[in-house]
């Protein structure tokens, strides 16, 4: 048991400094070896935190690809239009406009694809806020059973509302969700680490 607590502590120290999916996986394995109700609750947080990090990594890569694709599509359409324009300098204005319409439609399509990614990314925060809200509520009940439900709700809302606010920058929301996961994981690991 002492060795697994040391492994749990070591993995958590790395996660607290800079969370990675690999360290959460190592923590998961150590918590399985530790066993017990406290380890099971901590594993549930670690598992969802792992999913959060993987989702954020995936969304970040997807966003970069979407933006790059939009830029390339726009550049490709623009270069074709410019080449046509230079080759056919004697076209009437209405013929030039007619050849430009498909180019504008393709550019618009690329921009809308990038915008669709942004909407999908917002849904990620909703999913993890749901889990974190329940965890924060349960931890608050354990630590402060005397706190009125309205006060408990107000405190949790104050913490998690920015996560659900689409006007908050994506980078700020990503930082917030990771920070809250670290705090919840620390709270869930406290019973295991305090005794070890």
PDB file of C-alpha atoms in Angstrom:
ATOM      1  CA  UNK A   1       0.000   0.000   0.000  1.00  0.00           C
ATOM      2  CA  UNK A   2       2.835   2.408   0.856  1.00  0.00           C
ATOM      3  CA  UNK A   3       4.342   2.018  -2.617  1.00  0.00           C
ATOM      4  CA  UNK A   4       1.048   2.744  -4.336  1.00  0.00           C
ATOM      5  CA  UNK A   5       0.477   5.863  -2.201  1.00  0.00           C
ATOM      6  CA  UNK A   6       3.931   7.091  -3.214  1.00  0.00           C
ATOM      7  CA  UNK A   7       3.048   6.417  -6.874  1.00  0.00           C
ATOM      8  CA  UNK A   8      -0.267   8.251  -6.458  1.00  0.00           C
ATOM      9  CA  UNK A   9       1.516  11.193  -4.826  1.00  0.00           C
ATOM     10  CA  UNK A  10       4.195  11.323  -7.534  1.00  0.00           C
ATOM     11  CA  UNK A  11       1.654  11.163 -10.373  1.00  0.00           C
ATOM     12  CA  UNK A  12      -0.491  13.847  -8.758  1.00  0.00           C
ATOM     13  CA  UNK A  13       2.482  16.171  -8.252  1.00  0.00           C
ATOM     14  CA  UNK A  14       3.177  15.977 -11.997  1.00  0.00           C
ATOM     15  CA  UNK A  15      -0.515  16.528 -12.786  1.00  0.00           C
ATOM     16  CA  UNK A  16      -0.685  19.515 -10.430  1.00  0.00           C
ATOM     17  CA  UNK A  17       2.331  21.075 -12.167  1.00  0.00           C
ATOM     18  CA  UNK A  18       1.320  20.266 -15.743  1.00  0.00           C
ATOM     19  CA  UNK A  19      -1.492  17.789 -16.384  1.00  0.00           C
ATOM     20  CA  UNK A  20      -1.010  15.246 -19.145  1.00  0.00           C
ATOM     21  CA  UNK A  21      -3.095  12.324 -20.284  1.00  0.00           C
ATOM     22  CA  UNK A  22      -0.121  10.004 -19.667  1.00  0.00           C
ATOM     23  CA  UNK A  23       0.195  11.061 -16.015  1.00  0.00           C
ATOM     24  CA  UNK A  24      -3.557  10.682 -15.487  1.00  0.00           C
ATOM     25  CA  UNK A  25      -3.291   7.167 -16.927  1.00  0.00           C
ATOM     26  CA  UNK A  26      -0.488   6.360 -14.461  1.00  0.00           C
ATOM     27  CA  UNK A  27      -2.578   7.782 -11.625  1.00  0.00           C
ATOM     28  CA  UNK A  28      -5.506   5.626 -12.711  1.00  0.00           C
ATOM     29  CA  UNK A  29      -3.371   2.478 -12.511  1.00  0.00           C
ATOM     30  CA  UNK A  30      -2.011   3.431  -9.082  1.00  0.00           C
ATOM     31  CA  UNK A  31      -5.508   4.147  -7.786  1.00  0.00           C
ATOM     32  CA  UNK A  32      -6.704   0.750  -9.010  1.00  0.00           C
ATOM     33  CA  UNK A  33      -3.903  -0.875  -7.040  1.00  0.00           C
ATOM     34  CA  UNK A  34      -4.774   1.234  -3.984  1.00  0.00           C
ATOM     35  CA  UNK A  35      -8.441   0.227  -3.995  1.00  0.00           C
ATOM     36  CA  UNK A  36     -11.206   1.463  -1.716  1.00  0.00           C
ATOM     37  CA  UNK A  37     -14.017   3.990  -1.968  1.00  0.00           C
ATOM     38  CA  UNK A  38     -11.769   7.082  -1.862  1.00  0.00           C
ATOM     39  CA  UNK A  39      -9.580   5.708  -4.654  1.00  0.00           C
ATOM     40  CA  UNK A  40     -12.670   4.883  -6.712  1.00  0.00           C
ATOM     41  CA  UNK A  41     -14.000   8.453  -6.391  1.00  0.00           C
ATOM     42  CA  UNK A  42     -10.576   9.833  -7.329  1.00  0.00           C
ATOM     43  CA  UNK A  43     -10.420   7.464 -10.330  1.00  0.00           C
ATOM     44  CA  UNK A  44     -13.767   8.775 -11.590  1.00  0.00           C
ATOM     45  CA  UNK A  45     -12.374  12.320 -11.513  1.00  0.00           C
ATOM     46  CA  UNK A  46      -9.084  11.219 -13.099  1.00  0.00           C
ATOM     47  CA  UNK A  47     -10.944   9.357 -15.864  1.00  0.00           C
ATOM     48  CA  UNK A  48     -13.083  12.373 -16.733  1.00  0.00           C
ATOM     49  CA  UNK A  49     -10.087  14.722 -16.448  1.00  0.00           C
ATOM     50  CA  UNK A  50      -8.238  12.424 -18.886  1.00  0.00           C
ATOM     51  CA  UNK A  51     -11.199  12.613 -21.298  1.00  0.00           C
ATOM     52  CA  UNK A  52     -11.231  16.397 -20.924  1.00  0.00           C
ATOM     53  CA  UNK A  53      -7.539  16.731 -21.782  1.00  0.00           C
ATOM     54  CA  UNK A  54      -7.885  14.392 -24.767  1.00  0.00           C
ATOM     55  CA  UNK A  55     -10.933  16.291 -25.999  1.00  0.00           C
ATOM     56  CA  UNK A  56      -9.192  19.651 -25.650  1.00  0.00           C
ATOM     57  CA  UNK A  57      -6.138  18.296 -27.510  1.00  0.00           C
ATOM     58  CA  UNK A  58      -8.368  16.925 -30.254  1.00  0.00           C
ATOM     59  CA  UNK A  59     -10.380  20.132 -30.545  1.00  0.00           C
ATOM     60  CA  UNK A  60      -7.223  22.220 -30.671  1.00  0.00           C
ATOM     61  CA  UNK A  61      -5.816  20.109 -33.507  1.00  0.00           C
ATOM     62  CA  UNK A  62      -9.185  20.141 -35.270  1.00  0.00           C
ATOM     63  CA  UNK A  63      -9.450  23.923 -34.962  1.00  0.00           C
ATOM     64  CA  UNK A  64      -5.971  24.389 -36.406  1.00  0.00           C
ATOM     65  CA  UNK A  65      -6.801  22.061 -39.308  1.00  0.00           C
ATOM     66  CA  UNK A  66     -10.140  23.799 -39.897  1.00  0.00           C
ATOM     67  CA  UNK A  67      -8.554  27.243 -39.959  1.00  0.00           C
ATOM     68  CA  UNK A  68      -5.686  26.037 -42.143  1.00  0.00           C
ATOM     69  CA  UNK A  69      -8.171  24.389 -44.523  1.00  0.00           C
ATOM     70  CA  UNK A  70     -10.189  27.591 -44.759  1.00  0.00           C
ATOM     71  CA  UNK A  71      -7.049  29.601 -45.481  1.00  0.00           C
ATOM     72  CA  UNK A  72      -5.877  27.127 -48.125  1.00  0.00           C
ATOM     73  CA  UNK A  73      -9.318  26.994 -49.752  1.00  0.00           C
ATOM     74  CA  UNK A  74      -9.500  30.763 -49.861  1.00  0.00           C
ATOM     75  CA  UNK A  75      -5.984  31.014 -51.284  1.00  0.00           C
ATOM     76  CA  UNK A  76      -6.715  28.348 -53.902  1.00  0.00           C
ATOM     77  CA  UNK A  77      -9.904  30.054 -55.028  1.00  0.00           C
ATOM     78  CA  UNK A  78      -8.184  33.426 -55.054  1.00  0.00           C
ATOM     79  CA  UNK A  79      -5.285  32.151 -57.126  1.00  0.00           C
ATOM     80  CA  UNK A  80      -7.631  30.588 -59.698  1.00  0.00           C
ATOM     81  CA  UNK A  81      -9.623  33.809 -59.929  1.00  0.00           C
ATOM     82  CA  UNK A  82      -6.455  35.876 -60.332  1.00  0.00           C
ATOM     83  CA  UNK A  83      -5.093  33.554 -63.016  1.00  0.00           C
ATOM     84  CA  UNK A  84      -8.409  33.737 -64.917  1.00  0.00           C
ATOM     85  CA  UNK A  85      -8.447  37.492 -64.557  1.00  0.00           C
ATOM     86  CA  UNK A  86      -4.942  37.879 -65.927  1.00  0.00           C
ATOM     87  CA  UNK A  87      -5.570  35.460 -68.780  1.00  0.00           C
ATOM     88  CA  UNK A  88      -8.801  37.089 -69.836  1.00  0.00           C
ATOM     89  CA  UNK A  89      -8.181  40.783 -69.353  1.00  0.00           C
ATOM     90  CA  UNK A  90     -10.563  41.672 -72.120  1.00  0.00           C
ATOM     91  CA  UNK A  91     -13.657  40.104 -70.462  1.00  0.00           C
ATOM     92  CA  UNK A  92     -16.556  42.327 -69.762  1.00  0.00           C
ATOM     93  CA  UNK A  93     -17.222  43.245 -66.122  1.00  0.00           C
ATOM     94  CA  UNK A  94     -20.315  41.048 -65.893  1.00  0.00           C
ATOM     95  CA  UNK A  95     -18.347  37.990 -67.088  1.00  0.00           C
ATOM     96  CA  UNK A  96     -15.696  38.632 -64.426  1.00  0.00           C
ATOM     97  CA  UNK A  97     -18.334  38.912 -61.742  1.00  0.00           C
ATOM     98  CA  UNK A  98     -19.979  35.711 -62.961  1.00  0.00           C
ATOM     99  CA  UNK A  99     -16.691  33.810 -62.679  1.00  0.00           C
ATOM    100  CA  UNK A 100     -16.109  35.254 -59.195  1.00  0.00           C
ATOM    101  CA  UNK A 101     -19.412  33.997 -57.711  1.00  0.00           C
ATOM    102  CA  UNK A 102     -18.259  30.355 -57.281  1.00  0.00           C
ATOM    103  CA  UNK A 103     -15.046  31.605 -55.683  1.00  0.00           C
ATOM    104  CA  UNK A 104     -16.971  33.672 -53.126  1.00  0.00           C
ATOM    105  CA  UNK A 105     -19.240  30.712 -52.393  1.00  0.00           C
ATOM    106  CA  UNK A 106     -16.258  28.453 -51.713  1.00  0.00           C
ATOM    107  CA  UNK A 107     -14.688  31.049 -49.435  1.00  0.00           C
ATOM    108  CA  UNK A 108     -18.003  31.370 -47.591  1.00  0.00           C
ATOM    109  CA  UNK A 109     -18.182  27.610 -47.231  1.00  0.00           C
ATOM    110  CA  UNK A 110     -14.691  27.479 -45.709  1.00  0.00           C
ATOM    111  CA  UNK A 111     -15.554  30.253 -43.244  1.00  0.00           C
ATOM    112  CA  UNK A 112     -18.778  28.475 -42.202  1.00  0.00           C
ATOM    113  CA  UNK A 113     -16.876  25.213 -41.650  1.00  0.00           C
ATOM    114  CA  UNK A 114     -14.526  27.039 -39.299  1.00  0.00           C
ATOM    115  CA  UNK A 115     -17.503  28.639 -37.508  1.00  0.00           C
ATOM    116  CA  UNK A 116     -19.149  25.205 -37.101  1.00  0.00           C
ATOM    117  CA  UNK A 117     -16.004  24.024 -35.346  1.00  0.00           C
ATOM    118  CA  UNK A 118     -16.280  26.899 -32.864  1.00  0.00           C
ATOM    119  CA  UNK A 119     -19.885  25.959 -32.020  1.00  0.00           C
ATOM    120  CA  UNK A 120     -18.936  22.313 -31.513  1.00  0.00           C
ATOM    121  CA  UNK A 121     -16.033  23.289 -29.260  1.00  0.00           C
ATOM    122  CA  UNK A 122     -18.414  25.225 -26.979  1.00  0.00           C
ATOM    123  CA  UNK A 123     -20.367  22.024 -26.307  1.00  0.00           C
ATOM    124  CA  UNK A 124     -17.219  20.427 -24.849  1.00  0.00           C
ATOM    125  CA  UNK A 125     -17.296  22.810 -21.901  1.00  0.00           C
ATOM    126  CA  UNK A 126     -20.965  22.077 -21.232  1.00  0.00           C
ATOM    127  CA  UNK A 127     -20.232  18.363 -20.862  1.00  0.00           C
ATOM    128  CA  UNK A 128     -17.363  18.790 -18.416  1.00  0.00           C
ATOM    129  CA  UNK A 129     -19.122  21.556 -16.449  1.00  0.00           C
ATOM    130  CA  UNK A 130     -21.944  19.076 -15.772  1.00  0.00           C
ATOM    131  CA  UNK A 131     -19.518  16.578 -14.210  1.00  0.00           C
ATOM    132  CA  UNK A 132     -17.592  19.232 -12.282  1.00  0.00           C
ATOM    133  CA  UNK A 133     -20.760  20.781 -10.891  1.00  0.00           C
ATOM    134  CA  UNK A 134     -21.796  17.444  -9.366  1.00  0.00           C
ATOM    135  CA  UNK A 135     -18.313  16.850  -7.942  1.00  0.00           C
ATOM    136  CA  UNK A 136     -18.079  20.340  -6.474  1.00  0.00           C
ATOM    137  CA  UNK A 137     -21.533  19.967  -4.943  1.00  0.00           C
ATOM    138  CA  UNK A 138     -20.639  16.618  -3.359  1.00  0.00           C
ATOM    139  CA  UNK A 139     -17.317  17.937  -2.039  1.00  0.00           C
ATOM    140  CA  UNK A 140     -19.034  21.014  -0.658  1.00  0.00           C
ATOM    141  CA  UNK A 141     -21.621  18.864   1.130  1.00  0.00           C
ATOM    142  CA  UNK A 142     -18.821  16.738   2.631  1.00  0.00           C
ATOM    143  CA  UNK A 143     -16.734  19.708   3.746  1.00  0.00           C
ATOM    144  CA  UNK A 144     -19.476  22.194   4.649  1.00  0.00           C
ATOM    145  CA  UNK A 145     -22.689  20.296   5.465  1.00  0.00           C
ATOM    146  CA  UNK A 146     -23.998  23.387   7.290  1.00  0.00           C
ATOM    147  CA  UNK A 147     -23.882  25.574   4.168  1.00  0.00           C
ATOM    148  CA  UNK A 148     -27.320  26.446   2.794  1.00  0.00           C
ATOM    149  CA  UNK A 149     -28.117  24.973  -0.614  1.00  0.00           C
ATOM    150  CA  UNK A 150     -28.581  28.457  -2.118  1.00  0.00           C
ATOM    151  CA  UNK A 151     -25.143  29.540  -0.874  1.00  0.00           C
ATOM    152  CA  UNK A 152     -23.575  26.311  -2.116  1.00  0.00           C
ATOM    153  CA  UNK A 153     -25.150  26.844  -5.524  1.00  0.00           C
ATOM    154  CA  UNK A 154     -24.058  30.494  -5.704  1.00  0.00           C
ATOM    155  CA  UNK A 155     -20.436  29.577  -4.952  1.00  0.00           C
ATOM    156  CA  UNK A 156     -20.332  26.814  -7.540  1.00  0.00           C
ATOM    157  CA  UNK A 157     -22.113  28.974 -10.124  1.00  0.00           C
ATOM    158  CA  UNK A 158     -19.573  31.737  -9.585  1.00  0.00           C
ATOM    159  CA  UNK A 159     -16.782  29.299 -10.342  1.00  0.00           C
ATOM    160  CA  UNK A 160     -18.335  27.458 -13.297  1.00  0.00           C
ATOM    161  CA  UNK A 161     -20.453  30.102 -15.044  1.00  0.00           C
ATOM    162  CA  UNK A 162     -17.457  31.452 -17.026  1.00  0.00           C
ATOM    163  CA  UNK A 163     -16.929  27.929 -18.356  1.00  0.00           C
ATOM    164  CA  UNK A 164     -20.381  28.057 -19.954  1.00  0.00           C
ATOM    165  CA  UNK A 165     -20.149  31.627 -21.205  1.00  0.00           C
ATOM    166  CA  UNK A 166     -19.457  31.673 -24.972  1.00  0.00           C
ATOM    167  CA  UNK A 167     -18.187  35.255 -24.713  1.00  0.00           C
ATOM    168  CA  UNK A 168     -15.245  34.036 -22.592  1.00  0.00           C
ATOM    169  CA  UNK A 169     -12.239  33.248 -24.767  1.00  0.00           C
ATOM    170  CA  UNK A 170     -11.702  29.586 -25.543  1.00  0.00           C
ATOM    171  CA  UNK A 171      -8.181  29.633 -24.076  1.00  0.00           C
ATOM    172  CA  UNK A 172      -9.519  31.067 -20.807  1.00  0.00           C
ATOM    173  CA  UNK A 173     -12.233  28.419 -20.609  1.00  0.00           C
ATOM    174  CA  UNK A 174      -9.695  25.664 -21.326  1.00  0.00           C
ATOM    175  CA  UNK A 175      -7.472  26.986 -18.549  1.00  0.00           C
ATOM    176  CA  UNK A 176     -10.451  27.187 -16.165  1.00  0.00           C
ATOM    177  CA  UNK A 177     -11.706  23.653 -16.820  1.00  0.00           C
ATOM    178  CA  UNK A 178      -8.205  22.228 -16.306  1.00  0.00           C
ATOM    179  CA  UNK A 179      -7.713  24.254 -13.127  1.00  0.00           C
ATOM    180  CA  UNK A 180     -11.042  23.136 -11.659  1.00  0.00           C
ATOM    181  CA  UNK A 181     -10.290  19.511 -12.537  1.00  0.00           C
ATOM    182  CA  UNK A 182      -6.936  19.792 -10.733  1.00  0.00           C
ATOM    183  CA  UNK A 183      -8.644  21.191  -7.637  1.00  0.00           C
ATOM    184  CA  UNK A 184     -11.353  18.525  -7.606  1.00  0.00           C
ATOM    185  CA  UNK A 185      -8.782  15.774  -8.135  1.00  0.00           C
ATOM    186  CA  UNK A 186      -6.688  17.152  -5.249  1.00  0.00           C
ATOM    187  CA  UNK A 187      -9.748  17.120  -2.998  1.00  0.00           C
ATOM    188  CA  UNK A 188     -10.585  13.540  -3.984  1.00  0.00           C
ATOM    189  CA  UNK A 189      -6.989  12.408  -3.428  1.00  0.00           C
ATOM    190  CA  UNK A 190      -6.607  14.160  -0.055  1.00  0.00           C
ATOM    191  CA  UNK A 191      -7.947  11.233   2.025  1.00  0.00           C
ATOM    192  CA  UNK A 192      -5.447   8.896   0.369  1.00  0.00           C
ATOM    193  CA  UNK A 193      -2.450  11.216   0.531  1.00  0.00           C
ATOM    194  CA  UNK A 194      -3.051  12.524   4.053  1.00  0.00           C
ATOM    195  CA  UNK A 195      -2.740   9.034   5.441  1.00  0.00           C
ATOM    196  CA  UNK A 196       0.344   8.109   3.360  1.00  0.00           C
TER     197      UNK A 196
END
